[in-house]
CSV table of C-alpha atoms and ligand atoms in Angstrom, one decimal:
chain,number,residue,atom,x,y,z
A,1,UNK,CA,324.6,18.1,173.2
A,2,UNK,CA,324.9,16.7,169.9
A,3,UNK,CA,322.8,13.5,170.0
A,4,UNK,CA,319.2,13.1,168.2
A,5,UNK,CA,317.0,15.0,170.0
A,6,UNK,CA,313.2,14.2,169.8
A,7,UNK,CA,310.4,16.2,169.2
A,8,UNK,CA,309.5,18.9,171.9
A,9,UNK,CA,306.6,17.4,172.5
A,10,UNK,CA,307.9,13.5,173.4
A,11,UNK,CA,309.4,15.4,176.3
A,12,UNK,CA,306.5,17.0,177.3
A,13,UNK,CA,305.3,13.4,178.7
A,14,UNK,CA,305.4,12.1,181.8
A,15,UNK,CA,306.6,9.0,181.5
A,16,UNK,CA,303.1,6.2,182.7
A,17,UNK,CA,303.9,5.1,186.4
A,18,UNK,CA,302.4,1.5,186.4
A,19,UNK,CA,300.9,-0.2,189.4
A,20,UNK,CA,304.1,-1.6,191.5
A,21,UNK,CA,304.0,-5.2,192.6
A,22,UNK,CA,306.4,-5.0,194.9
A,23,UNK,CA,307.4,-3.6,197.9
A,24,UNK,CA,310.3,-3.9,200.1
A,25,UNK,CA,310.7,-6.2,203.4
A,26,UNK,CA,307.3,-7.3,202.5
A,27,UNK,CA,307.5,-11.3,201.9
A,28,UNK,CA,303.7,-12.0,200.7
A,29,UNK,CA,302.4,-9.2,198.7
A,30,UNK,CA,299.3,-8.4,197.8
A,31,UNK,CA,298.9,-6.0,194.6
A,32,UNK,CA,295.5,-3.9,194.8
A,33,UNK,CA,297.6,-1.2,192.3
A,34,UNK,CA,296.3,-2.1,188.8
A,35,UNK,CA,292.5,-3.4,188.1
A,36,UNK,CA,293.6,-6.9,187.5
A,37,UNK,CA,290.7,-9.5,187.7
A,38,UNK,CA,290.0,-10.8,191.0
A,39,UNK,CA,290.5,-14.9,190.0
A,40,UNK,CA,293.7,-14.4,188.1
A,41,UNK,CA,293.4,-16.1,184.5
A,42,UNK,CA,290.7,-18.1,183.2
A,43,UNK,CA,292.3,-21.8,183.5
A,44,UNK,CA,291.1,-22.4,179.4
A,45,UNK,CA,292.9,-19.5,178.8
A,46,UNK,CA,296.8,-20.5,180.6
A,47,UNK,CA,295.8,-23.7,178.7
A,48,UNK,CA,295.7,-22.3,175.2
A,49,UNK,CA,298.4,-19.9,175.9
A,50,UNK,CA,300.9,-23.0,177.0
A,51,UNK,CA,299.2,-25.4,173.9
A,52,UNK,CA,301.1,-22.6,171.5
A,53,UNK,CA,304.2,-23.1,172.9
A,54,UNK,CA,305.4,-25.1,170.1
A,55,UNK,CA,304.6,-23.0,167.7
A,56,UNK,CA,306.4,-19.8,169.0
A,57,UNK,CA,308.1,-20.1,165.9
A,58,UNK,CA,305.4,-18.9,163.5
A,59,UNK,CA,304.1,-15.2,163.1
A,60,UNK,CA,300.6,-15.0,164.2
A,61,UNK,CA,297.8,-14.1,162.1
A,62,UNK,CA,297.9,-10.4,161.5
A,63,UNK,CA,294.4,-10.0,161.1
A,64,UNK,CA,293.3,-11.7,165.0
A,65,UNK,CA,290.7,-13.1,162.4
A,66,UNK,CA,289.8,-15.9,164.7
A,67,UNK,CA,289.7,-13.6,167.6
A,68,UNK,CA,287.5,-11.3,165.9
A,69,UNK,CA,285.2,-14.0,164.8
A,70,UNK,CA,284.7,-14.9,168.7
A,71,UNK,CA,284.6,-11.1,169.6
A,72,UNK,CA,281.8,-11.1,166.9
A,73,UNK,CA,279.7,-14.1,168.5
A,74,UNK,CA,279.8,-13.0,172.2
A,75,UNK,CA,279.4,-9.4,171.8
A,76,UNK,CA,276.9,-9.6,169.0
A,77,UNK,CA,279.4,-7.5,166.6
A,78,UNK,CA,280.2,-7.5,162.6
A,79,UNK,CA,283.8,-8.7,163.1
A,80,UNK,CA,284.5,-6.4,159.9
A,81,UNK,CA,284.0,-3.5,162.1
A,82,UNK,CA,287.0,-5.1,165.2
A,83,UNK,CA,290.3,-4.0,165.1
A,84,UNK,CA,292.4,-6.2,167.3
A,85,UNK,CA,295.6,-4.1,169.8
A,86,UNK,CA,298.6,-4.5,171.6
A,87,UNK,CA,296.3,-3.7,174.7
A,88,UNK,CA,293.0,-1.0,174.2
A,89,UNK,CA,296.7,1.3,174.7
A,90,UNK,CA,298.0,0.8,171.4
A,91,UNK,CA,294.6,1.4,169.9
A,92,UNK,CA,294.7,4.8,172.0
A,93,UNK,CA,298.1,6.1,170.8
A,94,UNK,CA,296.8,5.3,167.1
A,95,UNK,CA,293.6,7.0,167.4
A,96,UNK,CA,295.3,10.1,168.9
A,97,UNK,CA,297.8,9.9,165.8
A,98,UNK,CA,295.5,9.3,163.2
A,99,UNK,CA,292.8,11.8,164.0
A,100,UNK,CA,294.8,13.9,166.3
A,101,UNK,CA,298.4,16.1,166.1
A,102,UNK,CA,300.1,19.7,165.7
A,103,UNK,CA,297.3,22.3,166.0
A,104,UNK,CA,294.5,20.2,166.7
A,105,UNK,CA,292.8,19.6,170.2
A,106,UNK,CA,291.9,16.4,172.2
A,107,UNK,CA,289.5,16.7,175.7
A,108,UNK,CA,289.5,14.7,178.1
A,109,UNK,CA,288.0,14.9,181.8
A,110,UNK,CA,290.2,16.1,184.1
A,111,UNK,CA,290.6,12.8,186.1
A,112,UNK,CA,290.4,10.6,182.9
A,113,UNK,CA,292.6,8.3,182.3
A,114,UNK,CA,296.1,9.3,181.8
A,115,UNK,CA,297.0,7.6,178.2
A,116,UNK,CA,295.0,9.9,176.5
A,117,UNK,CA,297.2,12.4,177.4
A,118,UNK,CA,300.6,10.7,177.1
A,119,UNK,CA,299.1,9.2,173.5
A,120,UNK,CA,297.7,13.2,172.9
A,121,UNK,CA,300.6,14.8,173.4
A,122,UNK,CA,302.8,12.0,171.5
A,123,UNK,CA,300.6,12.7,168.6
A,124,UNK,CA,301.6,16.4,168.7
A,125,UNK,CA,298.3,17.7,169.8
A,126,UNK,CA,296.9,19.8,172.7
A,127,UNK,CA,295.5,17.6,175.6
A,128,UNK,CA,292.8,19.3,177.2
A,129,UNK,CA,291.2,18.3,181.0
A,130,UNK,CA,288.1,19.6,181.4
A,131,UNK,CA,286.7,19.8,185.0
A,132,UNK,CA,284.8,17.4,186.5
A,133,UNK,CA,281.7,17.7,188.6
A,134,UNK,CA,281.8,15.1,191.6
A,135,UNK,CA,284.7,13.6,190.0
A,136,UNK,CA,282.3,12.7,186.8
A,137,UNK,CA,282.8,13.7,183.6
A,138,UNK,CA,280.4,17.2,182.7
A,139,UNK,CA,278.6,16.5,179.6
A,140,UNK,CA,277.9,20.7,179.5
A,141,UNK,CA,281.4,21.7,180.5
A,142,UNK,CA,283.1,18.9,177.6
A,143,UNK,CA,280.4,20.6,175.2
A,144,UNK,CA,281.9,24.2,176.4
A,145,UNK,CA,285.3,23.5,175.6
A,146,UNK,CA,284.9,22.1,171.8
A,147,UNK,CA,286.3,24.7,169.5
A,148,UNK,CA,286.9,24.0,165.7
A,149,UNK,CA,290.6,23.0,166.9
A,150,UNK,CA,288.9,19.6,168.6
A,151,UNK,CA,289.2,16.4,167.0
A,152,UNK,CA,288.6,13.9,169.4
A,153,UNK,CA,287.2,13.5,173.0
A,154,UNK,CA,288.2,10.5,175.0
A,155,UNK,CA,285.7,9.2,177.6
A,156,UNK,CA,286.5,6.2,180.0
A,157,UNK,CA,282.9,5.3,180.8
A,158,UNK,CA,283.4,4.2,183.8
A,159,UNK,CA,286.0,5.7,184.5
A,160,UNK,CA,289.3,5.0,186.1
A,161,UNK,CA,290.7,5.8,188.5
A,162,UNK,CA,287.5,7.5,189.7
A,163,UNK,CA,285.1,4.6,189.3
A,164,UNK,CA,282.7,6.9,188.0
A,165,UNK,CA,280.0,6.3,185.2
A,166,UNK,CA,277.8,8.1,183.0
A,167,UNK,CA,274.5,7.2,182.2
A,168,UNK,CA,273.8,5.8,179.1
A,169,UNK,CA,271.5,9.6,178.1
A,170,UNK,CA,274.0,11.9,179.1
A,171,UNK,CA,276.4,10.1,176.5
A,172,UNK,CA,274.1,10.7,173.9
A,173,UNK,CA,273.8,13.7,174.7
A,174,UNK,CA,277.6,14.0,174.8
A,175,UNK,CA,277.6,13.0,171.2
A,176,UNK,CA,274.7,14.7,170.0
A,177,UNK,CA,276.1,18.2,171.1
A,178,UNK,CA,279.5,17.1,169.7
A,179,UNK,CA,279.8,18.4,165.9
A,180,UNK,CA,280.6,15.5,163.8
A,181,UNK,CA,283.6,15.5,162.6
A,182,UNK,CA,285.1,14.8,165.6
A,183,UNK,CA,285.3,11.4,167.1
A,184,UNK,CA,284.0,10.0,170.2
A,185,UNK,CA,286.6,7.5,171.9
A,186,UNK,CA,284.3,5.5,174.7
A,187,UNK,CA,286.7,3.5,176.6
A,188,UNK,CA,284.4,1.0,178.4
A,189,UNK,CA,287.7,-1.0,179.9
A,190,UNK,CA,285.3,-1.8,183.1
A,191,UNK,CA,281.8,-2.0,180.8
A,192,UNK,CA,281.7,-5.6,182.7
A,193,UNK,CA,281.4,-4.4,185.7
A,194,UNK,CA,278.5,-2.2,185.4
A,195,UNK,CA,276.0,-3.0,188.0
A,196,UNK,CA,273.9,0.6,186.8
A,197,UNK,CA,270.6,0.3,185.1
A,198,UNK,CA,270.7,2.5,181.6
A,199,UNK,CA,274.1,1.9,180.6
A,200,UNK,CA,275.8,1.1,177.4
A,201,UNK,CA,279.1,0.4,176.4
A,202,UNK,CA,279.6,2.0,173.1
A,203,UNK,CA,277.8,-0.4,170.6
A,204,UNK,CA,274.6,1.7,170.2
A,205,UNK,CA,276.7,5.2,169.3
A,206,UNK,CA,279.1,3.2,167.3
A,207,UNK,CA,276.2,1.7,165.1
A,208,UNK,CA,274.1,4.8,165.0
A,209,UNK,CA,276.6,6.9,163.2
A,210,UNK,CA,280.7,7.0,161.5
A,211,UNK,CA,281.9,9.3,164.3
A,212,UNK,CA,282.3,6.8,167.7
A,213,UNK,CA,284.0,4.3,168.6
A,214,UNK,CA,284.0,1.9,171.1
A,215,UNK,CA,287.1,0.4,173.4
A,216,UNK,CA,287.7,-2.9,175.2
A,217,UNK,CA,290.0,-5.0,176.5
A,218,UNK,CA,291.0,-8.8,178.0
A,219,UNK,CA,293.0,-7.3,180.7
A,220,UNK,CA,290.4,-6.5,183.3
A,221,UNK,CA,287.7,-9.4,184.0
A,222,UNK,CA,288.9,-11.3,181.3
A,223,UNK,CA,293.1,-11.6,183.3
A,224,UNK,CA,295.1,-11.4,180.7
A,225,UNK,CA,296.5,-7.8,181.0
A,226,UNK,CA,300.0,-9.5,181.1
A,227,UNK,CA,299.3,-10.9,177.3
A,228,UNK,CA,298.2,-7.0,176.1
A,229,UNK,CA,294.9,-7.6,174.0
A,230,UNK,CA,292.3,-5.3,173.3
A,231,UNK,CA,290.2,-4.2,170.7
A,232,UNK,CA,287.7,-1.5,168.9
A,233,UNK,CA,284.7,-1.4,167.6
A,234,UNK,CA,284.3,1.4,165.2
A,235,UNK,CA,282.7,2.4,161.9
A,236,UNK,CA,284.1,1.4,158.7
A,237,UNK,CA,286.2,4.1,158.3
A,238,UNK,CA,288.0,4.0,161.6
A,239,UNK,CA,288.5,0.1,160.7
A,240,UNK,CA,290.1,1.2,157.7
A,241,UNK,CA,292.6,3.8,159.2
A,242,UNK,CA,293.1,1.8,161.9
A,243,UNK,CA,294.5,-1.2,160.2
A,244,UNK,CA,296.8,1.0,157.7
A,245,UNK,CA,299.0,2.1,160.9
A,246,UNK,CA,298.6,-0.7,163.6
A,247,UNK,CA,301.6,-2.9,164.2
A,248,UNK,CA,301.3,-5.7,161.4
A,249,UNK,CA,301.0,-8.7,163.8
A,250,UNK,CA,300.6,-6.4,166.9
A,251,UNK,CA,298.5,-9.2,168.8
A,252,UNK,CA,300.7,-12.4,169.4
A,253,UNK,CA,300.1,-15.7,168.6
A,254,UNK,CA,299.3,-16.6,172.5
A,255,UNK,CA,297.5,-13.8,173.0
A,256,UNK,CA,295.3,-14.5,170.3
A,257,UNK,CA,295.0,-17.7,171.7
A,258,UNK,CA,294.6,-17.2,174.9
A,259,UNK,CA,291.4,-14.7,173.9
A,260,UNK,CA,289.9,-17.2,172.1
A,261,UNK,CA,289.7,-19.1,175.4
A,262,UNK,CA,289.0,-16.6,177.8
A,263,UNK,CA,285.9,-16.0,175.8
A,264,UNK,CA,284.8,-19.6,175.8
A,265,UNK,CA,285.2,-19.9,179.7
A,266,UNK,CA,282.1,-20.6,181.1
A,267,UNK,CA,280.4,-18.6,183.7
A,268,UNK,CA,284.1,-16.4,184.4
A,269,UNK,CA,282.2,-13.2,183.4
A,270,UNK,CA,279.1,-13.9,185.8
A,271,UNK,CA,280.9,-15.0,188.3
A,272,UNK,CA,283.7,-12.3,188.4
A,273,UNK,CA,280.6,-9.9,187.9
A,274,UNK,CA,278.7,-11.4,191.2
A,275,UNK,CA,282.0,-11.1,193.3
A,276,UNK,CA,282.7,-7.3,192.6
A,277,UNK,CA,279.3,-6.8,193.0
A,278,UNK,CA,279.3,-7.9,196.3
A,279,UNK,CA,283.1,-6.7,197.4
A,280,UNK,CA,282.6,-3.5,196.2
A,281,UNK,CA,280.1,-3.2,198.1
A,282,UNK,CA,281.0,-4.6,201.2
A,283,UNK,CA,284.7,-2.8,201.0
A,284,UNK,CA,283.5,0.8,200.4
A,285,UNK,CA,281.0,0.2,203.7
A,286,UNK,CA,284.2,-1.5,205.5
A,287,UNK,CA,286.5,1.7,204.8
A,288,UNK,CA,283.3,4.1,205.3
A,289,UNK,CA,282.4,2.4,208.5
A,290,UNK,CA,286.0,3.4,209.9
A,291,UNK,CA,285.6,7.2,208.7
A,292,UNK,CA,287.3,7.1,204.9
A,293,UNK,CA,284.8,8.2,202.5
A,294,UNK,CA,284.7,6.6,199.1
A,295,UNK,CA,283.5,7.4,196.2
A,296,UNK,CA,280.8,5.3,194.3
A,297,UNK,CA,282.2,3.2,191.9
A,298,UNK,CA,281.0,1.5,188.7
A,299,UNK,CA,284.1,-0.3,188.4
A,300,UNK,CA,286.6,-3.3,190.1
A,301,UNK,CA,288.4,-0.7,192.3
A,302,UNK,CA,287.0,2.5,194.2
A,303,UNK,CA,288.9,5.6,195.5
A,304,UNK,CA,289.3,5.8,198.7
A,305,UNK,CA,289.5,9.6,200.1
A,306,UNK,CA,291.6,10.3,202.6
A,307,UNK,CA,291.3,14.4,202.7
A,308,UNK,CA,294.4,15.2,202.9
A,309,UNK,CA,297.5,14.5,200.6
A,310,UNK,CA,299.6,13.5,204.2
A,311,UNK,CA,297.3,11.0,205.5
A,312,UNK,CA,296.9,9.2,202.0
A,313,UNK,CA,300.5,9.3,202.1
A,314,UNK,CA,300.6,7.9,205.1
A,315,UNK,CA,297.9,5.3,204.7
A,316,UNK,CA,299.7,4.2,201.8
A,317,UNK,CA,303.2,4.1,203.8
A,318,UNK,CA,301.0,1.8,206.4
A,319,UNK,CA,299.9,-0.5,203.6
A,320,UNK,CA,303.2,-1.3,202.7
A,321,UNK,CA,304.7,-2.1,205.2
A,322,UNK,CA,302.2,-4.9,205.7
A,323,UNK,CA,302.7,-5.9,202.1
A,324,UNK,CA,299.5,-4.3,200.5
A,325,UNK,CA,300.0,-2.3,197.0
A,326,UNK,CA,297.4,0.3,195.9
A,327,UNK,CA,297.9,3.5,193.6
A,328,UNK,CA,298.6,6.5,194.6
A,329,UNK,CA,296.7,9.2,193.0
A,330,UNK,CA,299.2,12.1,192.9
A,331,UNK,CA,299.4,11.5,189.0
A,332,UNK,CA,295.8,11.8,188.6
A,333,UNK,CA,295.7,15.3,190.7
A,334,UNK,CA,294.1,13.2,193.6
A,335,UNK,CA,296.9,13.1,196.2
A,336,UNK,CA,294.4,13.0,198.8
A,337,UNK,CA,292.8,9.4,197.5
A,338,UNK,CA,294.5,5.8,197.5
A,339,UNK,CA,292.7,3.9,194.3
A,340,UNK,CA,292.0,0.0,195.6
A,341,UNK,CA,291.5,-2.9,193.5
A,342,UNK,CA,289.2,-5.0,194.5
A,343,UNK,CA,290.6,-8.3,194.7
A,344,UNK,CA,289.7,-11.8,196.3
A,345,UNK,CA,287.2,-11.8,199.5
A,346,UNK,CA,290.1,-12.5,201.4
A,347,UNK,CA,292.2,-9.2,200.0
A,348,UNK,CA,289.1,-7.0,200.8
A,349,UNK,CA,288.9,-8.7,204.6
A,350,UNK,CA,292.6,-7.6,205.0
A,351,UNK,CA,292.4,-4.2,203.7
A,352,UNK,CA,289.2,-3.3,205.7
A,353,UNK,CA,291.3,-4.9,209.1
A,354,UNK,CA,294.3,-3.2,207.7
A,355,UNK,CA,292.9,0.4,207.2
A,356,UNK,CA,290.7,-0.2,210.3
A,357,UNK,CA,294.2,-0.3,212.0
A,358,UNK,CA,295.2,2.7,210.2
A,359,UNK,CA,292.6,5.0,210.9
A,360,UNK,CA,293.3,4.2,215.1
A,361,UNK,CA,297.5,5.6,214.5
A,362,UNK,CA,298.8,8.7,214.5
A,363,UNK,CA,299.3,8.8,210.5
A,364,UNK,CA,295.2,9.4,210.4
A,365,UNK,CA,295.9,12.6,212.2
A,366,UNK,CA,297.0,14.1,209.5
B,401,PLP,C1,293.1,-0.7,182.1
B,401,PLP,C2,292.5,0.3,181.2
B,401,PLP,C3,292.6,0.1,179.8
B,401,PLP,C4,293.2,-1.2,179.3
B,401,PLP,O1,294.4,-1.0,178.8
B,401,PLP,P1,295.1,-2.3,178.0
B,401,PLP,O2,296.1,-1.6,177.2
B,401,PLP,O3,294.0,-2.9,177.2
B,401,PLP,O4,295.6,-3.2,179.1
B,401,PLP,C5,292.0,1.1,179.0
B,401,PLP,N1,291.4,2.1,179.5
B,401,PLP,C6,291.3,2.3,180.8
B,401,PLP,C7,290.5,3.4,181.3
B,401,PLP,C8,291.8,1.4,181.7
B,401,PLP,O5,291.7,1.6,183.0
């Protein structure tokens, strides 16, 4: 071998297995794999992304000023304090660069979501899971494992794929017991969702001190994970570090565009809020009802448990070949639990019939 080699670390990472879309012999599919929104993208949204068409030629505006500005009216926020990203996922890998790397520690819970760790390790540091309780994050045992080596702590709130949240106390409790020099990442990817009393998605600990910041993106309820927005909301020195590394016009003109839009659409938010109220609901009694139990869930998917790594195998097998896509946990440490969007009324009718079916064959056995 006498190529570049990378750093030890880069192939340390398991390379991210997206949610498929496809699946063979299958000719309509439906894809429950990957959180998208339920009612596809808001139609303002397509419109402003197409309107820019003719002016593909230009670089955007590296600063997403306009898009900030927007951010800033609907959320409430000092649009000084946004930082625009290629998805919330660039923001992560920066973040884990900028605070993190060699010798220092990042936690995260042991089911949390899998970026931190590619974007942890990437960074050069030590990615630490600490166990959950109930598959939620353990304010004490997160405490427990901080040692003058931690720099950051990464908490998806709710989480995926779990669906699991903490209350709105525990993280300030979280962030009290943490000392402060190292930062709180909340990623509140689902924060519309929420149907919990007592929660907040990151504002309040972001404002009350220079040590938290706050994720979000446009590619869950908002449908536009194909365009890769998202953003922060951190204090002023985050912003600053932040916008010395990000890519220079990291968000794209249609993107930025698009944003604009999707914040602008009336009623999507409620609307899309109401639906997964409801289908949540009425999927995880669907799938209970036929003996899977599932967790609760704060967010638009839940995890489905199947007991056994061979009959969520085989559930998943059956799913397919009835043209139905949902993750597989194996990644996660779940193999025993299938992660399920939930998608239009009509998605969650076939995949309560279609698991209904399931649970009847011989693959249930298992
Ligand atoms: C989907 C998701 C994101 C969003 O990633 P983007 O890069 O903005 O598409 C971030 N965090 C969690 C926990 C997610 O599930």
């Amino acid at each position: 071998m006498t190529g570049p080699r990378p750093r030890p670390e880069v192939l340390k990472i398991a390379p991210y297995v997206a949610g498929e879309s496809k699946t063979p012999g299958a000719n309509r599919v439906v894809k429950l794999s990957s959180n998208e929104g339920a009612f596809g993208v808001p139609p303002g949204a397509a419109a402003a992304a197409a309107a820019v068409a003719q002016e593909l030629h230009r670089y955007p505006d590296g600063g997403s000023a306009e898009l900030r500005r927007a951010i800033g009216v609907r959320f409430g926020l000092d649009p000084a304090r946004i930082v625009c990203g290629t998805g919330s996922d660039e923001l992560i890998q920066h973040l884990c660069h900028i605070y993190g790397g060699p010798g220092s520690d990042i936690l995260m819970s042991m089911h949390g979501f899998t970026m931190y760790q590619i974007a942890g390790t990437y960074a050069g540091s030590r990615v630490i899971k600490v166990p959950e309780r109930d598959l939620t994050a353990d304010v004490d045992a997160i405490l427990a494992a901080v040692t003058p080596a931690t720099r950051l702590v990464f908490l998806a709130n709710p989480n995926n794929p779990t669906g699991s949240l903490l209350a709105q106390s525990a993280v300030v409790r979280l962030r009290r017991g943490l000392p402060d020099a190292v930062l709180l990442v909340l990623d509140a990817a689902y924060a519309e969702y929420v149907d919990q009393a007592e929660y907040d998605a990151g504002a309040a600990l972001v404002d009350a001190g220079d040590n938290t910041v706050m994720l979000r993106t446009f590619s869950k309820v908002f449908g536009l994970g194909g365009l890769r927005v998202g953003w922060a909301y951190a204090p002023a020195g985050v912003v600053d570090a932040l916008n010395r590394v990000r890519g220079v016009f990291n968000v794209n003109l249609a993107a930025q565009a698009a944003a604009v839009a999707a914040l602008a659409e009336p009623q999507w938010v409620e609307r899309s809020r109401a639906h997964n109220s409801e289908w949540r609901a009425r999927l995880s009694a669907a799938l209970q009802a036929v003996g899977i139990k599932v967790w609760p869930s704060q967010g638009n998917f839940v995890l489905a448990d199947f007991a056994t790594a061979a009959r969520a195998a085989a559930a998943d097998a059956w799913l397919r070949q009835r043209g139905i896509i949902v993750r597989a946990m194996g990644a996660y440490d779940l193999p025993h639990c299938l992660r399920i969007t939930v998608g239009t009324a009509e998605d969650c009718a076939l995949m309560a019939e279609t698991l209904h079916g399931f649970m009847g064959s011989p693959g249930a056995e298992l």
